[in-house]
PDB file of C-alpha atoms and ligand atoms in Angstrom:
ATOM      1  CA  UNK A  12    -110.277 -42.688-135.578  1.00 87.00           C
ATOM      2  CA  UNK A  13    -108.986 -45.290-137.964  1.00 97.00           C
ATOM      3  CA  UNK A  14    -107.570 -44.696-141.418  1.00 98.00           C
ATOM      4  CA  UNK A  15    -110.168 -45.934-143.937  1.00 98.00           C
ATOM      5  CA  UNK A  16    -108.394 -48.137-146.469  1.00 98.00           C
ATOM      6  CA  UNK A  17    -109.681 -47.116-149.912  1.00 98.00           C
ATOM      7  CA  UNK A  18    -109.880 -50.446-151.753  1.00 98.00           C
ATOM      8  CA  UNK A  19    -111.455 -48.813-154.781  1.00 98.00           C
ATOM      9  CA  UNK A  20    -108.471 -46.500-155.255  1.00 98.00           C
ATOM     10  CA  UNK A  21    -105.918 -49.293-154.732  1.00 98.00           C
ATOM     11  CA  UNK A  22    -107.855 -51.540-157.155  1.00 98.00           C
ATOM     12  CA  UNK A  23    -107.844 -48.754-159.767  1.00 98.00           C
ATOM     13  CA  UNK A  24    -104.106 -48.356-159.296  1.00 98.00           C
ATOM     14  CA  UNK A  25    -103.609 -52.110-159.895  1.00 98.00           C
ATOM     15  CA  UNK A  26    -105.865 -52.060-162.970  1.00 98.00           C
ATOM     16  CA  UNK A  27    -103.995 -49.036-164.384  1.00 98.00           C
ATOM     17  CA  UNK A  28    -100.714 -50.908-164.012  1.00 98.00           C
ATOM     18  CA  UNK A  29    -102.212 -54.033-165.629  1.00 98.00           C
ATOM     19  CA  UNK A  30    -103.517 -51.947-168.540  1.00 98.00           C
ATOM     20  CA  UNK A  31    -100.147 -50.247-169.118  1.00 98.00           C
ATOM     21  CA  UNK A  32     -98.223 -53.538-168.896  1.00 98.00           C
ATOM     22  CA  UNK A  33    -100.712 -55.200-171.253  1.00 98.00           C
ATOM     23  CA  UNK A  34    -100.118 -52.506-173.864  1.00 98.00           C
ATOM     24  CA  UNK A  35     -96.364 -53.119-173.575  1.00 98.00           C
ATOM     25  CA  UNK A  36     -96.778 -56.909-173.811  1.00 98.00           C
ATOM     26  CA  UNK A  37     -98.865 -56.528-176.966  1.00 98.00           C
ATOM     27  CA  UNK A  38     -96.398 -54.048-178.525  1.00 98.00           C
ATOM     28  CA  UNK A  39     -93.204 -55.949-177.606  1.00 97.00           C
ATOM     29  CA  UNK A  40     -94.275 -59.577-177.888  1.00 97.00           C
ATOM     30  CA  UNK A  41     -97.577 -59.562-179.785  1.00 98.00           C
ATOM     31  CA  UNK A  42     -99.192 -61.411-176.867  1.00 98.00           C
ATOM     32  CA  UNK A  43    -102.720 -60.360-175.863  1.00 98.00           C
ATOM     33  CA  UNK A  44    -103.676 -61.714-172.410  1.00 98.00           C
ATOM     34  CA  UNK A  45    -106.760 -63.928-172.803  1.00 98.00           C
ATOM     35  CA  UNK A  46    -109.304 -64.597-170.047  1.00 98.00           C
ATOM     36  CA  UNK A  47    -112.122 -67.144-170.397  1.00 98.00           C
ATOM     37  CA  UNK A  48    -114.918 -67.002-167.851  1.00 98.00           C
ATOM     38  CA  UNK A  49    -117.354 -69.905-167.697  1.00 98.00           C
ATOM     39  CA  UNK A  50    -120.764 -69.683-166.037  1.00 98.00           C
ATOM     40  CA  UNK A  51    -123.221 -72.555-165.682  1.00 98.00           C
ATOM     41  CA  UNK A  52    -126.839 -71.668-164.956  1.00 96.00           C
ATOM     42  CA  UNK A  53    -128.620 -68.428-164.228  1.00 90.00           C
ATOM     43  CA  UNK A  54    -127.778 -67.443-160.662  1.00 92.00           C
ATOM     44  CA  UNK A  55    -128.328 -63.647-160.789  1.00 91.00           C
ATOM     45  CA  UNK A  56    -125.446 -62.778-158.430  1.00 91.00           C
ATOM     46  CA  UNK A  57    -123.041 -64.946-160.460  1.00 94.00           C
ATOM     47  CA  UNK A  58    -124.220 -63.311-163.688  1.00 94.00           C
ATOM     48  CA  UNK A  59    -123.437 -59.861-162.276  1.00 93.00           C
ATOM     49  CA  UNK A  60    -119.951 -60.970-161.134  1.00 93.00           C
ATOM     50  CA  UNK A  61    -119.173 -62.634-164.462  1.00 95.00           C
ATOM     51  CA  UNK A  62    -120.347 -59.641-166.504  1.00 95.00           C
ATOM     52  CA  UNK A  63    -118.148 -57.270-164.483  1.00 95.00           C
ATOM     53  CA  UNK A  64    -115.126 -59.576-164.861  1.00 96.00           C
ATOM     54  CA  UNK A  65    -115.592 -59.559-168.651  1.00 96.00           C
ATOM     55  CA  UNK A  66    -116.036 -55.790-168.750  1.00 96.00           C
ATOM     56  CA  UNK A  67    -112.889 -55.191-166.701  1.00 97.00           C
ATOM     57  CA  UNK A  68    -110.895 -57.615-168.840  1.00 98.00           C
ATOM     58  CA  UNK A  69    -111.845 -55.731-172.017  1.00 98.00           C
ATOM     59  CA  UNK A  70    -110.986 -52.404-170.383  1.00 98.00           C
ATOM     60  CA  UNK A  71    -107.503 -53.765-169.582  1.00 98.00           C
ATOM     61  CA  UNK A  72    -107.016 -54.613-173.264  1.00 98.00           C
ATOM     62  CA  UNK A  73    -107.460 -58.364-172.813  1.00 98.00           C
ATOM     63  CA  UNK A  74    -109.017 -60.880-175.155  1.00 98.00           C
ATOM     64  CA  UNK A  75    -112.114 -61.669-173.090  1.00 98.00           C
ATOM     65  CA  UNK A  76    -114.496 -64.557-173.714  1.00 97.00           C
ATOM     66  CA  UNK A  77    -117.504 -65.751-171.781  1.00 97.00           C
ATOM     67  CA  UNK A  78    -119.050 -69.223-172.052  1.00 98.00           C
ATOM     68  CA  UNK A  79    -122.587 -69.437-170.713  1.00 97.00           C
ATOM     69  CA  UNK A  80    -123.884 -72.983-170.263  1.00 98.00           C
ATOM     70  CA  UNK A  81    -127.388 -74.189-169.357  1.00 97.00           C
ATOM     71  CA  UNK A  82    -128.123 -75.061-165.729  1.00 98.00           C
ATOM     72  CA  UNK A  83    -128.635 -78.727-166.719  1.00 98.00           C
ATOM     73  CA  UNK A  84    -125.245 -79.056-168.478  1.00 98.00           C
ATOM     74  CA  UNK A  85    -123.631 -82.468-167.923  1.00 98.00           C
ATOM     75  CA  UNK A  86    -120.291 -82.552-166.080  1.00 98.00           C
ATOM     76  CA  UNK A  87    -118.654 -84.236-169.087  1.00 98.00           C
ATOM     77  CA  UNK A  88    -119.609 -81.303-171.341  1.00 98.00           C
ATOM     78  CA  UNK A  89    -118.076 -78.792-168.932  1.00 98.00           C
ATOM     79  CA  UNK A  90    -114.924 -80.937-168.695  1.00 98.00           C
ATOM     80  CA  UNK A  91    -114.732 -80.984-172.509  1.00 98.00           C
ATOM     81  CA  UNK A  92    -115.026 -77.180-172.677  1.00 98.00           C
ATOM     82  CA  UNK A  93    -112.257 -76.741-170.086  1.00 98.00           C
ATOM     83  CA  UNK A  94    -110.007 -79.133-172.000  1.00 98.00           C
ATOM     84  CA  UNK A  95    -110.545 -77.055-175.150  1.00 98.00           C
ATOM     85  CA  UNK A  96    -109.653 -73.869-173.237  1.00 99.00           C
ATOM     86  CA  UNK A  97    -106.605 -75.578-171.671  1.00 98.00           C
ATOM     87  CA  UNK A  98    -105.315 -76.279-175.200  1.00 98.00           C
ATOM     88  CA  UNK A  99    -106.142 -72.821-176.632  1.00 98.00           C
ATOM     89  CA  UNK A 100    -102.959 -70.679-176.861  1.00 98.00           C
ATOM     90  CA  UNK A 101    -105.039 -67.466-176.959  1.00 98.00           C
ATOM     91  CA  UNK A 102    -106.344 -68.173-173.435  1.00 98.00           C
ATOM     92  CA  UNK A 103    -104.050 -67.526-170.452  1.00 98.00           C
ATOM     93  CA  UNK A 104    -106.609 -67.578-167.656  1.00 98.00           C
ATOM     94  CA  UNK A 105    -109.672 -69.780-167.070  1.00 98.00           C
ATOM     95  CA  UNK A 106    -112.236 -69.009-164.387  1.00 98.00           C
ATOM     96  CA  UNK A 107    -115.242 -71.238-163.748  1.00 98.00           C
ATOM     97  CA  UNK A 108    -117.700 -69.259-161.666  1.00 97.00           C
ATOM     98  CA  UNK A 109    -118.758 -71.034-158.468  1.00 96.00           C
ATOM     99  CA  UNK A 110    -121.107 -72.344-157.198  1.00 95.00           C
ATOM    100  CA  UNK A 111    -121.889 -74.941-159.872  1.00 97.00           C
ATOM    101  CA  UNK A 112    -125.215 -76.802-160.190  1.00 97.00           C
ATOM    102  CA  UNK A 113    -125.540 -79.952-158.056  1.00 97.00           C
ATOM    103  CA  UNK A 114    -125.016 -82.473-160.895  1.00 98.00           C
ATOM    104  CA  UNK A 115    -121.467 -81.133-161.358  1.00 98.00           C
ATOM    105  CA  UNK A 116    -118.598 -81.995-159.009  1.00 98.00           C
ATOM    106  CA  UNK A 117    -116.855 -78.634-158.421  1.00 98.00           C
ATOM    107  CA  UNK A 118    -113.724 -80.336-157.096  1.00 98.00           C
ATOM    108  CA  UNK A 119    -113.293 -82.348-160.270  1.00 98.00           C
ATOM    109  CA  UNK A 120    -113.875 -79.265-162.448  1.00 98.00           C
ATOM    110  CA  UNK A 121    -111.279 -77.208-160.558  1.00 98.00           C
ATOM    111  CA  UNK A 122    -108.683 -79.974-160.951  1.00 98.00           C
ATOM    112  CA  UNK A 123    -109.414 -80.136-164.707  1.00 98.00           C
ATOM    113  CA  UNK A 124    -108.228 -76.551-165.246  1.00 99.00           C
ATOM    114  CA  UNK A 125    -104.547 -76.490-166.295  1.00 98.00           C
ATOM    115  CA  UNK A 126    -102.604 -75.190-163.234  1.00 98.00           C
ATOM    116  CA  UNK A 127    -100.748 -72.653-165.419  1.00 98.00           C
ATOM    117  CA  UNK A 128    -104.127 -71.139-166.439  1.00 98.00           C
ATOM    118  CA  UNK A 129    -105.767 -71.418-162.995  1.00 98.00           C
ATOM    119  CA  UNK A 130    -106.063 -67.689-162.288  1.00 98.00           C
ATOM    120  CA  UNK A 131    -108.414 -68.434-159.364  1.00 98.00           C
ATOM    121  CA  UNK A 132    -105.572 -70.313-157.633  1.00 98.00           C
ATOM    122  CA  UNK A 133    -107.842 -73.214-156.643  1.00 98.00           C
ATOM    123  CA  UNK A 134    -105.937 -76.119-158.291  1.00 98.00           C
ATOM    124  CA  UNK A 135    -104.013 -78.414-155.902  1.00 98.00           C
ATOM    125  CA  UNK A 136    -100.726 -77.407-157.593  1.00 98.00           C
ATOM    126  CA  UNK A 137    -101.305 -73.726-156.807  1.00 98.00           C
ATOM    127  CA  UNK A 138    -102.654 -74.455-153.313  1.00 98.00           C
ATOM    128  CA  UNK A 139     -99.555 -76.588-152.670  1.00 98.00           C
ATOM    129  CA  UNK A 140     -97.172 -73.923-153.951  1.00 98.00           C
ATOM    130  CA  UNK A 141     -98.717 -71.315-151.683  1.00 98.00           C
ATOM    131  CA  UNK A 142     -98.684 -73.752-148.743  1.00 97.00           C
ATOM    132  CA  UNK A 143     -94.974 -74.430-149.223  1.00 97.00           C
ATOM    133  CA  UNK A 144     -94.141 -70.736-149.508  1.00 91.00           C
ATOM    134  CA  UNK A 145     -93.610 -70.691-153.314  1.00 94.00           C
ATOM    135  CA  UNK A 146     -95.648 -67.515-153.428  1.00 91.00           C
ATOM    136  CA  UNK A 147     -93.909 -66.088-156.501  1.00 90.00           C
ATOM    137  CA  UNK A 148     -94.775 -68.982-158.814  1.00 94.00           C
ATOM    138  CA  UNK A 149     -98.226 -69.805-157.395  1.00 96.00           C
ATOM    139  CA  UNK A 150    -101.480 -68.326-158.548  1.00 98.00           C
ATOM    140  CA  UNK A 151    -102.939 -66.996-155.313  1.00 98.00           C
ATOM    141  CA  UNK A 152    -106.757 -66.742-154.970  1.00 98.00           C
ATOM    142  CA  UNK A 153    -107.831 -63.218-155.861  1.00 98.00           C
ATOM    143  CA  UNK A 154    -109.623 -62.147-152.667  1.00 98.00           C
ATOM    144  CA  UNK A 155    -106.804 -63.009-150.228  1.00 98.00           C
ATOM    145  CA  UNK A 156    -104.191 -61.709-152.697  1.00 98.00           C
ATOM    146  CA  UNK A 157    -106.113 -58.409-152.879  1.00 98.00           C
ATOM    147  CA  UNK A 158    -106.486 -58.288-149.092  1.00 98.00           C
ATOM    148  CA  UNK A 159    -102.728 -58.791-148.769  1.00 98.00           C
ATOM    149  CA  UNK A 160    -102.041 -55.828-151.077  1.00 98.00           C
ATOM    150  CA  UNK A 161    -104.242 -53.659-148.841  1.00 98.00           C
ATOM    151  CA  UNK A 162    -102.343 -54.830-145.732  1.00 98.00           C
ATOM    152  CA  UNK A 163     -99.031 -54.035-147.468  1.00 97.00           C
ATOM    153  CA  UNK A 164    -100.212 -50.500-148.244  1.00 97.00           C
ATOM    154  CA  UNK A 165    -100.667 -49.937-144.497  1.00 97.00           C
ATOM    155  CA  UNK A 166     -97.920 -52.081-142.954  1.00 97.00           C
ATOM    156  CA  UNK A 167     -95.310 -52.642-145.698  1.00 96.00           C
ATOM    157  CA  UNK A 168     -94.255 -56.010-147.144  1.00 93.00           C
ATOM    158  CA  UNK A 169     -92.495 -57.515-144.138  1.00 90.00           C
ATOM    159  CA  UNK A 170     -94.897 -58.192-141.312  1.00 97.00           C
ATOM    160  CA  UNK A 171     -92.297 -59.816-139.020  1.00 98.00           C
ATOM    161  CA  UNK A 172     -93.417 -60.230-135.433  1.00 94.00           C
ATOM    162  CA  UNK A 173     -97.032 -59.181-135.959  1.00 98.00           C
ATOM    163  CA  UNK A 174     -99.879 -61.351-134.697  1.00 98.00           C
ATOM    164  CA  UNK A 175    -102.484 -62.066-137.357  1.00 98.00           C
ATOM    165  CA  UNK A 176    -105.879 -63.640-136.711  1.00 99.00           C
ATOM    166  CA  UNK A 177    -107.928 -64.892-139.659  1.00 99.00           C
ATOM    167  CA  UNK A 178    -111.549 -65.576-138.777  1.00 98.00           C
ATOM    168  CA  UNK A 179    -112.857 -68.168-141.250  1.00 98.00           C
ATOM    169  CA  UNK A 180    -111.221 -71.279-142.695  1.00 98.00           C
ATOM    170  CA  UNK A 181    -112.595 -71.489-146.256  1.00 97.00           C
ATOM    171  CA  UNK A 182    -110.439 -72.743-149.110  1.00 97.00           C
ATOM    172  CA  UNK A 183    -111.195 -69.560-151.090  1.00 96.00           C
ATOM    173  CA  UNK A 184    -110.268 -67.002-148.419  1.00 98.00           C
ATOM    174  CA  UNK A 185    -109.341 -68.115-144.889  1.00 98.00           C
ATOM    175  CA  UNK A 186    -106.725 -70.787-145.611  1.00 98.00           C
ATOM    176  CA  UNK A 187    -104.883 -68.973-148.440  1.00 98.00           C
ATOM    177  CA  UNK A 188    -104.993 -65.736-146.409  1.00 98.00           C
ATOM    178  CA  UNK A 189    -103.334 -67.515-143.480  1.00 98.00           C
ATOM    179  CA  UNK A 190    -100.615 -68.868-145.787  1.00 98.00           C
ATOM    180  CA  UNK A 191     -99.931 -65.416-147.259  1.00 97.00           C
ATOM    181  CA  UNK A 192     -99.608 -63.879-143.798  1.00 97.00           C
ATOM    182  CA  UNK A 193     -97.303 -66.712-142.741  1.00 97.00           C
ATOM    183  CA  UNK A 194     -95.149 -66.149-145.846  1.00 95.00           C
ATOM    184  CA  UNK A 195     -94.897 -62.485-144.759  1.00 96.00           C
ATOM    185  CA  UNK A 196     -93.579 -63.591-141.317  1.00 96.00           C
ATOM    186  CA  UNK A 197     -96.704 -63.061-139.227  1.00 98.00           C
ATOM    187  CA  UNK A 198     -97.618 -65.315-136.327  1.00 98.00           C
ATOM    188  CA  UNK A 199    -100.937 -66.606-137.634  1.00 98.00           C
ATOM    189  CA  UNK A 200    -103.998 -68.063-135.926  1.00 98.00           C
ATOM    190  CA  UNK A 201    -106.975 -69.311-137.945  1.00 98.00           C
ATOM    191  CA  UNK A 202    -110.228 -69.066-136.011  1.00 98.00           C
ATOM    192  CA  UNK A 203    -113.554 -70.670-136.937  1.00 97.00           C
ATOM    193  CA  UNK A 204    -116.982 -71.596-135.599  1.00 94.00           C
ATOM    194  CA  UNK A 205    -115.516 -73.981-133.003  1.00 96.00           C
ATOM    195  CA  UNK A 206    -112.936 -71.533-131.649  1.00 98.00           C
ATOM    196  CA  UNK A 207    -113.225 -70.826-127.904  1.00 98.00           C
ATOM    197  CA  UNK A 208    -113.432 -67.208-126.746  1.00 98.00           C
ATOM    198  CA  UNK A 209    -113.165 -65.627-130.166  1.00 98.00           C
ATOM    199  CA  UNK A 210    -113.372 -62.039-128.782  1.00 98.00           C
ATOM    200  CA  UNK A 211    -110.271 -62.610-126.607  1.00 98.00           C
ATOM    201  CA  UNK A 212    -108.374 -64.168-129.524  1.00 98.00           C
ATOM    202  CA  UNK A 213    -109.284 -61.274-131.845  1.00 98.00           C
ATOM    203  CA  UNK A 214    -107.984 -58.802-129.227  1.00 98.00           C
ATOM    204  CA  UNK A 215    -104.488 -60.289-129.695  1.00 98.00           C
ATOM    205  CA  UNK A 216    -104.477 -59.439-133.421  1.00 98.00           C
ATOM    206  CA  UNK A 217    -102.308 -56.710-134.926  1.00 98.00           C
ATOM    207  CA  UNK A 218    -103.868 -57.770-138.221  1.00 98.00           C
ATOM    208  CA  UNK A 219    -107.448 -59.036-138.078  1.00 99.00           C
ATOM    209  CA  UNK A 220    -109.032 -60.563-141.196  1.00 99.00           C
ATOM    210  CA  UNK A 221    -112.741 -61.367-141.075  1.00 98.00           C
ATOM    211  CA  UNK A 222    -114.076 -63.840-143.634  1.00 98.00           C
ATOM    212  CA  UNK A 223    -117.051 -65.584-142.082  1.00 97.00           C
ATOM    213  CA  UNK A 224    -120.095 -64.255-143.953  1.00 96.00           C
ATOM    214  CA  UNK A 225    -121.982 -63.174-140.814  1.00 97.00           C
ATOM    215  CA  UNK A 226    -123.127 -59.553-140.784  1.00 98.00           C
ATOM    216  CA  UNK A 227    -121.310 -57.367-138.241  1.00 98.00           C
ATOM    217  CA  UNK A 228    -120.289 -60.357-136.103  1.00 98.00           C
ATOM    218  CA  UNK A 229    -116.958 -58.827-135.053  1.00 98.00           C
ATOM    219  CA  UNK A 230    -117.619 -56.098-132.516  1.00 98.00           C
ATOM    220  CA  UNK A 231    -115.616 -52.984-131.798  1.00 98.00           C
ATOM    221  CA  UNK A 232    -114.292 -54.171-128.424  1.00 98.00           C
ATOM    222  CA  UNK A 233    -112.796 -57.275-130.128  1.00 98.00           C
ATOM    223  CA  UNK A 234    -110.369 -54.997-131.969  1.00 98.00           C
ATOM    224  CA  UNK A 235    -106.943 -54.268-130.468  1.00 98.00           C
ATOM    225  CA  UNK A 236    -106.126 -50.528-130.450  1.00 98.00           C
ATOM    226  CA  UNK A 237    -104.178 -49.693-133.610  1.00 98.00           C
ATOM    227  CA  UNK A 238    -104.957 -52.999-135.382  1.00 98.00           C
ATOM    228  CA  UNK A 239    -105.297 -53.300-139.164  1.00 98.00           C
ATOM    229  CA  UNK A 240    -108.779 -54.709-139.864  1.00 99.00           C
ATOM    230  CA  UNK A 241    -109.576 -56.340-143.206  1.00 99.00           C
ATOM    231  CA  UNK A 242    -113.259 -57.101-143.707  1.00 98.00           C
ATOM    232  CA  UNK A 243    -113.835 -59.654-146.465  1.00 98.00           C
ATOM    233  CA  UNK A 244    -117.555 -60.074-145.738  1.00 97.00           C
ATOM    234  CA  UNK A 245    -120.216 -58.746-148.085  1.00 96.00           C
ATOM    235  CA  UNK A 246    -123.621 -59.341-146.511  1.00 96.00           C
ATOM    236  CA  UNK A 247    -126.912 -57.967-147.733  1.00 94.00           C
ATOM    237  CA  UNK A 248    -129.177 -57.055-144.820  1.00 94.00           C
ATOM    238  CA  UNK A 249    -132.824 -56.092-145.025  1.00 93.00           C
ATOM    239  CA  UNK A 250    -133.832 -52.461-144.573  1.00 90.00           C
ATOM    240  CA  UNK A 251    -134.477 -51.410-140.986  1.00 84.00           C
ATOM    241  CA  UNK A 252    -137.573 -49.417-142.002  1.00 87.00           C
ATOM    242  CA  UNK A 253    -140.473 -50.588-144.200  1.00 88.00           C
ATOM    243  CA  UNK A 254    -139.852 -49.550-147.809  1.00 87.00           C
ATOM    244  CA  UNK A 255    -136.207 -48.723-147.040  1.00 91.00           C
ATOM    245  CA  UNK A 256    -133.296 -50.033-149.059  1.00 91.00           C
ATOM    246  CA  UNK A 257    -131.343 -53.190-148.255  1.00 93.00           C
ATOM    247  CA  UNK A 258    -127.780 -52.421-147.110  1.00 93.00           C
ATOM    248  CA  UNK A 259    -124.458 -54.102-147.666  1.00 95.00           C
ATOM    249  CA  UNK A 260    -122.480 -54.692-144.483  1.00 97.00           C
ATOM    250  CA  UNK A 261    -119.292 -56.548-143.698  1.00 98.00           C
ATOM    251  CA  UNK A 262    -118.462 -59.151-141.059  1.00 98.00           C
ATOM    252  CA  UNK A 263    -117.162 -56.330-138.835  1.00 98.00           C
ATOM    253  CA  UNK A 264    -119.319 -53.750-137.015  1.00 98.00           C
ATOM    254  CA  UNK A 265    -117.616 -50.909-138.889  1.00 98.00           C
ATOM    255  CA  UNK A 266    -118.546 -47.875-136.767  1.00 98.00           C
ATOM    256  CA  UNK A 267    -117.570 -49.564-133.501  1.00 98.00           C
ATOM    257  CA  UNK A 268    -114.411 -51.129-134.891  1.00 98.00           C
ATOM    258  CA  UNK A 269    -113.142 -47.931-136.478  1.00 98.00           C
ATOM    259  CA  UNK A 270    -113.014 -46.338-133.026  1.00 98.00           C
ATOM    260  CA  UNK A 271    -110.272 -48.839-132.055  1.00 98.00           C
ATOM    261  CA  UNK A 272    -108.574 -49.849-135.305  1.00 98.00           C
ATOM    262  CA  UNK A 273    -105.523 -48.125-136.757  1.00 98.00           C
ATOM    263  CA  UNK A 274    -106.782 -48.841-140.283  1.00 98.00           C
ATOM    264  CA  UNK A 275    -109.908 -50.583-141.556  1.00 98.00           C
ATOM    265  CA  UNK A 276    -111.501 -51.534-144.882  1.00 98.00           C
ATOM    266  CA  UNK A 277    -115.068 -50.327-145.501  1.00 98.00           C
ATOM    267  CA  UNK A 278    -117.885 -52.411-147.034  1.00 98.00           C
ATOM    268  CA  UNK A 279    -118.524 -51.704-149.827  1.00 97.00           C
ATOM    269  CA  UNK A 280    -115.341 -50.175-151.262  1.00 98.00           C
ATOM    270  CA  UNK A 281    -112.714 -52.193-149.403  1.00 98.00           C
ATOM    271  CA  UNK A 282    -111.752 -55.742-150.336  1.00 98.00           C
ATOM    272  CA  UNK A 283    -114.550 -56.140-152.940  1.00 97.00           C
ATOM    273  CA  UNK A 284    -112.978 -54.071-155.756  1.00 97.00           C
ATOM    274  CA  UNK A 285    -109.604 -55.759-155.156  1.00 98.00           C
ATOM    275  CA  UNK A 286    -110.897 -59.212-156.133  1.00 97.00           C
ATOM    276  CA  UNK A 287    -111.523 -58.329-159.791  1.00 97.00           C
ATOM    277  CA  UNK A 288    -108.312 -56.259-159.953  1.00 98.00           C
ATOM    278  CA  UNK A 289    -106.275 -59.288-158.809  1.00 98.00           C
ATOM    279  CA  UNK A 290    -108.013 -61.499-161.371  1.00 98.00           C
ATOM    280  CA  UNK A 291    -106.759 -59.115-164.041  1.00 98.00           C
ATOM    281  CA  UNK A 292    -103.299 -59.129-162.442  1.00 98.00           C
ATOM    282  CA  UNK A 293    -103.201 -62.959-162.333  1.00 98.00           C
ATOM    283  CA  UNK A 294    -104.229 -63.171-166.003  1.00 98.00           C
ATOM    284  CA  UNK A 295    -101.466 -60.735-166.998  1.00 98.00           C
ATOM    285  CA  UNK A 296     -98.948 -62.743-164.923  1.00 98.00           C
ATOM    286  CA  UNK A 297     -99.997 -65.881-166.814  1.00 98.00           C
ATOM    287  CA  UNK A 298     -99.618 -64.169-170.199  1.00 98.00           C
ATOM    288  CA  UNK A 299     -96.170 -62.816-169.241  1.00 98.00           C
ATOM    289  CA  UNK A 300     -95.097 -66.299-168.162  1.00 97.00           C
ATOM    290  CA  UNK A 301     -96.245 -67.779-171.471  1.00 96.00           C
ATOM    291  CA  UNK A 302     -94.137 -65.125-173.260  1.00 96.00           C
ATOM    292  CA  UNK A 303     -91.078 -66.026-171.149  1.00 96.00           C
ATOM    293  CA  UNK A 304     -91.087 -62.685-169.314  1.00 97.00           C
ATOM    294  CA  UNK A 305     -90.499 -62.173-165.564  1.00 96.00           C
ATOM    295  CA  UNK A 306     -93.431 -61.894-163.202  1.00 95.00           C
ATOM    296  CA  UNK A 307     -94.830 -58.352-163.022  1.00 96.00           C
ATOM    297  CA  UNK A 308     -95.406 -56.896-159.548  1.00 93.00           C
ATOM    298  CA  UNK A 309     -98.205 -54.646-158.329  1.00 91.00           C
TER     299      UNK A 309
HETATM  300  N1  GUN B  22    -117.675 -67.406-156.612  1.00 83.26           N
HETATM  301  C1  GUN B  22    -117.511 -66.563-155.557  1.00 83.26           C
HETATM  302  N2  GUN B  22    -116.231 -66.181-155.449  1.00 83.26           N
HETATM  303  C2  GUN B  22    -115.555 -66.788-156.460  1.00 83.26           C
HETATM  304  C3  GUN B  22    -114.205 -66.775-156.871  1.00 83.26           C
HETATM  305  O1  GUN B  22    -113.323 -66.127-156.287  1.00 83.26           O
HETATM  306  N3  GUN B  22    -113.918 -67.525-157.960  1.00 83.26           N
HETATM  307  C4  GUN B  22    -114.848 -68.265-158.613  1.00 83.26           C
HETATM  308  N4  GUN B  22    -114.461 -68.980-159.660  1.00 83.26           N
HETATM  309  N5  GUN B  22    -116.128 -68.295-158.249  1.00 83.26           N
HETATM  310  C5  GUN B  22    -116.465 -67.556-157.177  1.00 83.26           C
END
């Protein structure tokens, strides 16, 4: 049976380190890391995510602010708010929760955020740094960065010679994940909806990352014996019995896959908790940079 990778415990470890380093930064330099989270509209899932980001930030000792804008906010007003935050020395990280309402061009908004405050790692400057292997100065998107920390806990930092397959090619997860694995010396294949014979390709993977958003799509016999399986999917599926509770499942059929895998992340409790932890880590990194200190590691 596979080792179950406890993302909650690793995330808590990261947050503890962030909290301790924040206290030192405040004491030594008088710099309080500041995180601004912007939400437009009333999407309930986004509201839950944003509230938990703010709560975590406060618990780390950060200056945490939330800007809640109406669903019909004009793009120009959101741009103006971001420009104010870009110029505010008390703010080291800016996160605009996605998706945005249809009248707002998300691409334009992302490129308006100052790259040195882009703790989501979505700005072209940060994407380009990661793509050219400048991993230490880039902000890396939180979900793939968190997934990478989980892989390192199992496999160490140098993944030379291992085959990695990333299923999913999104800008938020699949592509940055592939670049991180490449920077760690894996041989990387990115698979997607047009890939031929996905099961056979997955069977070649020493490290298999699933980020497709399709419940339990990756079956147990697609997993190479001993592989490290990272399940980024969080899918809500209806109860199987009337009146039963909806369940959260990943993109991997967990019970089947854990019979073959060497290590596997559960859903919930795997990658999910890492995303917020890495947002805190990225915000601390930004604050340290602004104080002229070296990059902390986690
Ligand atoms: N919506 C879903 N995931 C994310 C994320 O990682 N960052 C932002 N800004 N919005 C999201």
